[in-house]
GROMACS .gro file of C-alpha atoms in nm:
model
  308
    1UNK     CA    1   3.086  -1.011   3.687
    2UNK     CA    2   2.907  -0.676   3.669
    3UNK     CA    3   3.110  -0.581   3.363
    4UNK     CA    4   3.023  -0.911   3.193
    5UNK     CA    5   2.652  -0.861   3.267
    6UNK     CA    6   2.666  -0.508   3.128
    7UNK     CA    7   2.835  -0.628   2.809
    8UNK     CA    8   2.573  -0.903   2.772
    9UNK     CA    9   2.297  -0.646   2.816
   10UNK     CA   10   2.453  -0.416   2.556
   11UNK     CA   11   2.486  -0.712   2.319
   12UNK     CA   12   2.118  -0.802   2.367
   13UNK     CA   13   2.013  -0.441   2.304
   14UNK     CA   14   2.227  -0.425   1.990
   15UNK     CA   15   2.073  -0.751   1.868
   16UNK     CA   16   1.721  -0.617   1.927
   17UNK     CA   17   1.805  -0.294   1.746
   18UNK     CA   18   1.944  -0.489   1.450
   19UNK     CA   19   1.624  -0.696   1.433
   20UNK     CA   20   1.412  -0.382   1.460
   21UNK     CA   21   1.611  -0.211   1.183
   22UNK     CA   22   1.574  -0.512   0.954
   23UNK     CA   23   1.200  -0.548   1.018
   24UNK     CA   24   1.149  -0.172   0.982
   25UNK     CA   25   1.320  -0.185   0.642
   26UNK     CA   26   1.086  -0.464   0.529
   27UNK     CA   27   0.780  -0.279   0.661
   28UNK     CA   28   0.890   0.044   0.491
   29UNK     CA   29   0.922  -0.137   0.155
   30UNK     CA   30   0.574  -0.287   0.187
   31UNK     CA   31   0.417   0.048   0.275
   32UNK     CA   32   0.604   0.248   0.010
   33UNK     CA   33   0.306   0.259  -0.226
   34UNK     CA   34   0.077   0.382   0.051
   35UNK     CA   35   0.341   0.641   0.139
   36UNK     CA   36   0.322   0.774  -0.217
   37UNK     CA   37  -0.057   0.795  -0.195
   38UNK     CA   38  -0.032   0.967   0.142
   39UNK     CA   39   0.208   1.224  -0.003
   40UNK     CA   40  -0.013   1.301  -0.304
   41UNK     CA   41  -0.333   1.326  -0.101
   42UNK     CA   42  -0.192   1.550   0.167
   43UNK     CA   43  -0.007   1.779  -0.074
   44UNK     CA   44  -0.341   1.820  -0.252
   45UNK     CA   45  -0.523   1.888   0.076
   46UNK     CA   46  -0.291   2.165   0.198
   47UNK     CA   47  -0.249   2.344  -0.134
   48UNK     CA   48  -0.446   2.650  -0.241
   49UNK     CA   49  -0.403   2.865   0.068
   50UNK     CA   50  -0.215   3.190   0.127
   51UNK     CA   51   0.161   3.151   0.098
   52UNK     CA   52   0.229   3.264   0.455
   53UNK     CA   53  -0.013   3.000   0.591
   54UNK     CA   54   0.112   2.698   0.392
   55UNK     CA   55   0.383   2.582   0.632
   56UNK     CA   56   0.171   2.641   0.946
   57UNK     CA   57  -0.102   2.425   0.790
   58UNK     CA   58   0.149   2.153   0.699
   59UNK     CA   59   0.280   2.162   1.057
   60UNK     CA   60  -0.073   2.142   1.198
   61UNK     CA   61  -0.156   1.843   0.977
   62UNK     CA   62   0.176   1.677   1.067
   63UNK     CA   63   0.092   1.712   1.437
   64UNK     CA   64  -0.252   1.567   1.365
   65UNK     CA   65  -0.083   1.279   1.182
   66UNK     CA   66   0.139   1.207   1.482
   67UNK     CA   67  -0.169   1.208   1.707
   68UNK     CA   68  -0.339   0.970   1.462
   69UNK     CA   69  -0.048   0.731   1.483
   70UNK     CA   70  -0.025   0.768   1.862
   71UNK     CA   71  -0.384   0.639   1.867
   72UNK     CA   72  -0.346   0.380   1.592
   73UNK     CA   73  -0.026   0.207   1.703
   74UNK     CA   74  -0.147   0.097   2.050
   75UNK     CA   75  -0.496   0.031   1.909
   76UNK     CA   76  -0.353  -0.193   1.634
   77UNK     CA   77  -0.144  -0.383   1.889
   78UNK     CA   78  -0.447  -0.431   2.115
   79UNK     CA   79  -0.675  -0.539   1.832
   80UNK     CA   80  -0.409  -0.776   1.699
   81UNK     CA   81  -0.371  -0.931   2.043
   82UNK     CA   82  -0.738  -0.961   2.143
   83UNK     CA   83  -0.968  -0.923   1.839
   84UNK     CA   84  -0.756  -0.980   1.527
   85UNK     CA   85  -1.068  -1.053   1.319
   86UNK     CA   86  -1.176  -0.686   1.355
   87UNK     CA   87  -0.877  -0.544   1.164
   88UNK     CA   88  -1.007  -0.630   0.816
   89UNK     CA   89  -1.364  -0.494   0.865
   90UNK     CA   90  -1.228  -0.170   1.012
   91UNK     CA   91  -0.987  -0.129   0.722
   92UNK     CA   92  -1.266  -0.195   0.473
   93UNK     CA   93  -1.482   0.077   0.629
   94UNK     CA   94  -1.190   0.317   0.590
   95UNK     CA   95  -1.135   0.198   0.232
   96UNK     CA   96  -1.503   0.254   0.146
   97UNK     CA   97  -1.478   0.606   0.288
   98UNK     CA   98  -1.175   0.683   0.068
   99UNK     CA   99  -1.363   0.555  -0.239
  100UNK     CA  100  -1.662   0.770  -0.145
  101UNK     CA  101  -1.448   1.083  -0.111
  102UNK     CA  102  -1.281   1.018  -0.445
  103UNK     CA  103  -1.607   0.954  -0.630
  104UNK     CA  104  -1.772   1.257  -0.472
  105UNK     CA  105  -1.495   1.478  -0.613
  106UNK     CA  106  -1.528   1.324  -0.960
  107UNK     CA  107  -1.909   1.349  -0.953
  108UNK     CA  108  -1.891   1.713  -0.849
  109UNK     CA  109  -1.664   1.790  -1.145
  110UNK     CA  110  -1.845   1.588  -1.413
  111UNK     CA  111  -2.212   1.569  -1.322
  112UNK     CA  112  -2.444   1.868  -1.366
  113UNK     CA  113  -2.525   2.045  -1.043
  114UNK     CA  114  -2.673   2.372  -0.938
  115UNK     CA  115  -2.410   2.641  -0.892
  116UNK     CA  116  -2.367   2.768  -0.541
  117UNK     CA  117  -2.368   3.151  -0.564
  118UNK     CA  118  -2.235   3.180  -0.210
  119UNK     CA  119  -1.945   2.947  -0.286
  120UNK     CA  120  -1.863   3.129  -0.609
  121UNK     CA  121  -1.872   3.462  -0.431
  122UNK     CA  122  -1.643   3.331  -0.158
  123UNK     CA  123  -1.403   3.188  -0.413
  124UNK     CA  124  -1.395   3.512  -0.612
  125UNK     CA  125  -1.324   3.715  -0.302
  126UNK     CA  126  -1.086   3.473  -0.134
  127UNK     CA  127  -0.836   3.747  -0.071
  128UNK     CA  128  -1.105   3.964   0.092
  129UNK     CA  129  -1.219   3.708   0.346
  130UNK     CA  130  -1.252   3.822   0.701
  131UNK     CA  131  -0.998   3.679   0.947
  132UNK     CA  132  -1.274   3.463   1.100
  133UNK     CA  133  -1.374   3.317   0.761
  134UNK     CA  134  -1.011   3.256   0.665
  135UNK     CA  135  -0.949   3.083   0.999
  136UNK     CA  136  -1.256   2.862   0.950
  137UNK     CA  137  -1.148   2.767   0.596
  138UNK     CA  138  -0.801   2.682   0.724
  139UNK     CA  139  -0.945   2.478   1.012
  140UNK     CA  140  -1.170   2.282   0.773
  141UNK     CA  141  -0.877   2.214   0.542
  142UNK     CA  142  -0.669   2.083   0.832
  143UNK     CA  143  -0.955   1.863   0.955
  144UNK     CA  144  -1.001   1.714   0.607
  145UNK     CA  145  -0.630   1.642   0.570
  146UNK     CA  146  -0.603   1.484   0.917
  147UNK     CA  147  -0.914   1.273   0.852
  148UNK     CA  148  -0.769   1.142   0.525
  149UNK     CA  149  -0.432   1.085   0.694
  150UNK     CA  150  -0.604   0.875   0.963
  151UNK     CA  151  -0.728   0.623   0.706
  152UNK     CA  152  -0.396   0.600   0.520
  153UNK     CA  153  -0.205   0.585   0.848
  154UNK     CA  154  -0.428   0.297   0.958
  155UNK     CA  155  -0.333   0.102   0.647
  156UNK     CA  156   0.037   0.179   0.696
  157UNK     CA  157   0.016   0.063   1.058
  158UNK     CA  158  -0.173  -0.257   0.975
  159UNK     CA  159   0.065  -0.345   0.690
  160UNK     CA  160   0.359  -0.282   0.923
  161UNK     CA  161   0.197  -0.495   1.191
  162UNK     CA  162   0.156  -0.779   0.942
  163UNK     CA  163   0.531  -0.785   0.875
  164UNK     CA  164   0.617  -0.823   1.244
  165UNK     CA  165   0.320  -1.031   1.365
  166UNK     CA  166   0.544  -1.326   1.454
  167UNK     CA  167   0.808  -1.114   1.632
  168UNK     CA  168   0.837  -1.051   2.003
  169UNK     CA  169   0.602  -0.788   2.143
  170UNK     CA  170   0.881  -0.540   2.222
  171UNK     CA  171   1.008  -0.572   1.863
  172UNK     CA  172   0.656  -0.510   1.731
  173UNK     CA  173   0.625  -0.194   1.940
  174UNK     CA  174   0.966  -0.059   1.833
  175UNK     CA  175   0.908  -0.130   1.464
  176UNK     CA  176   0.560   0.028   1.470
  177UNK     CA  177   0.686   0.340   1.648
  178UNK     CA  178   0.982   0.368   1.409
  179UNK     CA  179   0.760   0.338   1.102
  180UNK     CA  180   0.505   0.586   1.244
  181UNK     CA  181   0.768   0.854   1.316
  182UNK     CA  182   0.977   0.806   1.000
  183UNK     CA  183   0.674   0.798   0.770
  184UNK     CA  184   0.526   1.112   0.924
  185UNK     CA  185   0.851   1.309   0.902
  186UNK     CA  186   0.914   1.187   0.548
  187UNK     CA  187   0.565   1.259   0.414
  188UNK     CA  188   0.520   1.602   0.566
  189UNK     CA  189   0.876   1.709   0.497
  190UNK     CA  190   0.809   1.637   0.129
  191UNK     CA  191   0.464   1.802   0.146
  192UNK     CA  192   0.624   2.116   0.289
  193UNK     CA  193   0.874   2.115   0.003
  194UNK     CA  194   0.602   2.069  -0.260
  195UNK     CA  195   0.375   2.348  -0.137
  196UNK     CA  196   0.670   2.591  -0.114
  197UNK     CA  197   0.830   2.497  -0.443
  198UNK     CA  198   0.687   2.805  -0.618
  199UNK     CA  199   0.839   3.033  -0.353
  200UNK     CA  200   1.173   2.861  -0.401
  201UNK     CA  201   1.147   2.910  -0.779
  202UNK     CA  202   1.058   3.278  -0.733
  203UNK     CA  203   1.361   3.325  -0.507
  204UNK     CA  204   1.593   3.163  -0.761
  205UNK     CA  205   1.448   3.369  -1.047
  206UNK     CA  206   1.536   3.693  -0.867
  207UNK     CA  207   1.895   3.612  -0.781
  208UNK     CA  208   2.153   3.858  -0.909
  209UNK     CA  209   2.476   3.793  -1.095
  210UNK     CA  210   2.590   3.829  -1.455
  211UNK     CA  211   2.759   3.491  -1.500
  212UNK     CA  212   2.618   3.220  -1.727
  213UNK     CA  213   2.564   3.000  -1.421
  214UNK     CA  214   2.346   3.258  -1.244
  215UNK     CA  215   2.149   3.318  -1.564
  216UNK     CA  216   2.082   2.946  -1.583
  217UNK     CA  217   1.975   2.947  -1.218
  218UNK     CA  218   1.731   3.233  -1.285
  219UNK     CA  219   1.586   3.049  -1.586
  220UNK     CA  220   1.547   2.737  -1.375
  221UNK     CA  221   1.369   2.937  -1.106
  222UNK     CA  222   1.128   3.088  -1.362
  223UNK     CA  223   1.060   2.739  -1.501
  224UNK     CA  224   0.981   2.613  -1.150
  225UNK     CA  225   0.737   2.902  -1.093
  226UNK     CA  226   0.554   2.822  -1.418
  227UNK     CA  227   0.553   2.447  -1.347
  228UNK     CA  228   0.423   2.476  -0.988
  229UNK     CA  229   0.051   2.519  -1.079
  230UNK     CA  230   0.073   2.220  -1.315
  231UNK     CA  231   0.234   2.016  -1.036
  232UNK     CA  232  -0.051   2.103  -0.799
  233UNK     CA  233  -0.313   2.011  -1.060
  234UNK     CA  234  -0.130   1.685  -1.124
  235UNK     CA  235  -0.121   1.612  -0.753
  236UNK     CA  236  -0.495   1.677  -0.735
  237UNK     CA  237  -0.559   1.418  -1.007
  238UNK     CA  238  -0.308   1.175  -0.858
  239UNK     CA  239  -0.465   1.225  -0.515
  240UNK     CA  240  -0.811   1.134  -0.647
  241UNK     CA  241  -0.676   0.826  -0.824
  242UNK     CA  242  -0.493   0.736  -0.504
  243UNK     CA  243  -0.822   0.737  -0.314
  244UNK     CA  244  -0.968   0.485  -0.559
  245UNK     CA  245  -0.654   0.271  -0.572
  246UNK     CA  246  -0.597   0.255  -0.196
  247UNK     CA  247  -0.966   0.215  -0.112
  248UNK     CA  248  -1.018  -0.041  -0.388
  249UNK     CA  249  -0.712  -0.235  -0.277
  250UNK     CA  250  -0.840  -0.253   0.081
  251UNK     CA  251  -1.183  -0.372  -0.036
  252UNK     CA  252  -1.036  -0.625  -0.283
  253UNK     CA  253  -0.806  -0.781  -0.025
  254UNK     CA  254  -1.078  -0.782   0.239
  255UNK     CA  255  -1.326  -0.981   0.029
  256UNK     CA  256  -1.210  -1.343  -0.021
  257UNK     CA  257  -1.379  -1.387  -0.361
  258UNK     CA  258  -1.218  -1.066  -0.491
  259UNK     CA  259  -0.880  -1.176  -0.362
  260UNK     CA  260  -0.914  -1.512  -0.538
  261UNK     CA  261  -1.031  -1.341  -0.858
  262UNK     CA  262  -0.727  -1.112  -0.857
  263UNK     CA  263  -0.502  -1.412  -0.794
  264UNK     CA  264  -0.651  -1.591  -1.095
  265UNK     CA  265  -0.622  -1.280  -1.314
  266UNK     CA  266  -0.255  -1.234  -1.232
  267UNK     CA  267  -0.168  -1.605  -1.252
  268UNK     CA  268   0.115  -1.658  -1.498
  269UNK     CA  269   0.199  -1.288  -1.508
  270UNK     CA  270   0.488  -1.124  -1.327
  271UNK     CA  271   0.644  -0.784  -1.281
  272UNK     CA  272   0.482  -0.477  -1.432
  273UNK     CA  273   0.200  -0.671  -1.604
  274UNK     CA  274   0.086  -0.826  -1.277
  275UNK     CA  275   0.101  -0.485  -1.107
  276UNK     CA  276  -0.094  -0.329  -1.396
  277UNK     CA  277  -0.372  -0.589  -1.375
  278UNK     CA  278  -0.393  -0.555  -0.997
  279UNK     CA  279  -0.393  -0.174  -1.014
  280UNK     CA  280  -0.664  -0.168  -1.283
  281UNK     CA  281  -0.880  -0.405  -1.079
  282UNK     CA  282  -0.830  -0.200  -0.761
  283UNK     CA  283  -0.916   0.120  -0.952
  284UNK     CA  284  -1.237  -0.034  -1.091
  285UNK     CA  285  -1.339  -0.167  -0.750
  286UNK     CA  286  -1.267   0.173  -0.593
  287UNK     CA  287  -1.482   0.356  -0.849
  288UNK     CA  288  -1.773   0.109  -0.812
  289UNK     CA  289  -1.761   0.115  -0.432
  290UNK     CA  290  -1.738   0.496  -0.432
  291UNK     CA  291  -2.043   0.519  -0.662
  292UNK     CA  292  -2.243   0.282  -0.442
  293UNK     CA  293  -2.153   0.459  -0.117
  294UNK     CA  294  -2.229   0.803  -0.268
  295UNK     CA  295  -2.567   0.674  -0.391
  296UNK     CA  296  -2.652   0.541  -0.045
  297UNK     CA  297  -2.544   0.870   0.116
  298UNK     CA  298  -2.755   1.078  -0.126
  299UNK     CA  299  -3.061   0.856  -0.080
  300UNK     CA  300  -3.023   0.864   0.298
  301UNK     CA  301  -2.984   1.243   0.287
  302UNK     CA  302  -3.302   1.283   0.082
  303UNK     CA  303  -3.499   1.053   0.313
  304UNK     CA  304  -3.372   1.239   0.616
  305UNK     CA  305  -3.463   1.577   0.465
  306UNK     CA  306  -3.815   1.456   0.379
  307UNK     CA  307  -3.873   1.335   0.734
  308UNK     CA  308  -3.735   1.661   0.874
   0.00000   0.00000   0.00000
């Protein structure tokens, strides 16, 4: 009897694990686009520091990401159970913040602004920074990356929750934890590889050996070293676009009239054309929302400074 009960228990556990694996696979597919945005944004955030500090920063941001998800997973489950109506407004606030960050970067690059002599001096003497200044810069970079990760993690968690909303509570918990851990390891493992790709290329370019194979390896290493700065610049541009796309998508899906408009625009279209129309609409919404939020922030800042 005891053996039969044990076998039944093992069978139930195996069945639950199969269900969790299947639901996790579906959730991972639905969050794949956000995962790509998360990768681009965080690779951009942790680039541009001293080589010996790149991996420690990635590790610090990865730990911050795990803490984010440790907060978000139980919070999402609680909100879903007791105040499900609050999920969309909270996501839209996060989406508006992403749009604001993206537009602020674009505005800083394109619009005329007074040069900051202190900032230029600090940038020119980056290698001569005191340990305290370098530590502060590193801390600010980590905070920015973790803050951005929080918003993207929130979207990943909510999307994952939507795929398992009708499942048993224990299945929801297991799927959410699985997605949180796998996504974090995947994203920051890739980020670590991206920020160290130039070091890997330099290592390959210095390998010895007279064979044709080793010569090809050295040429490949040199090509990687030369391509690394272009990759980082590309990631910077992709990261900014990702802010608009993700933020605009959250806003579009959170506003019923925008959702219906997108549905009508994509009606009759399938595949890449439907995705192109949706992406263009999300990008436009993200840019407009970012401009509006930045305008409000600047006006509020001026009013506050006048009163002060």
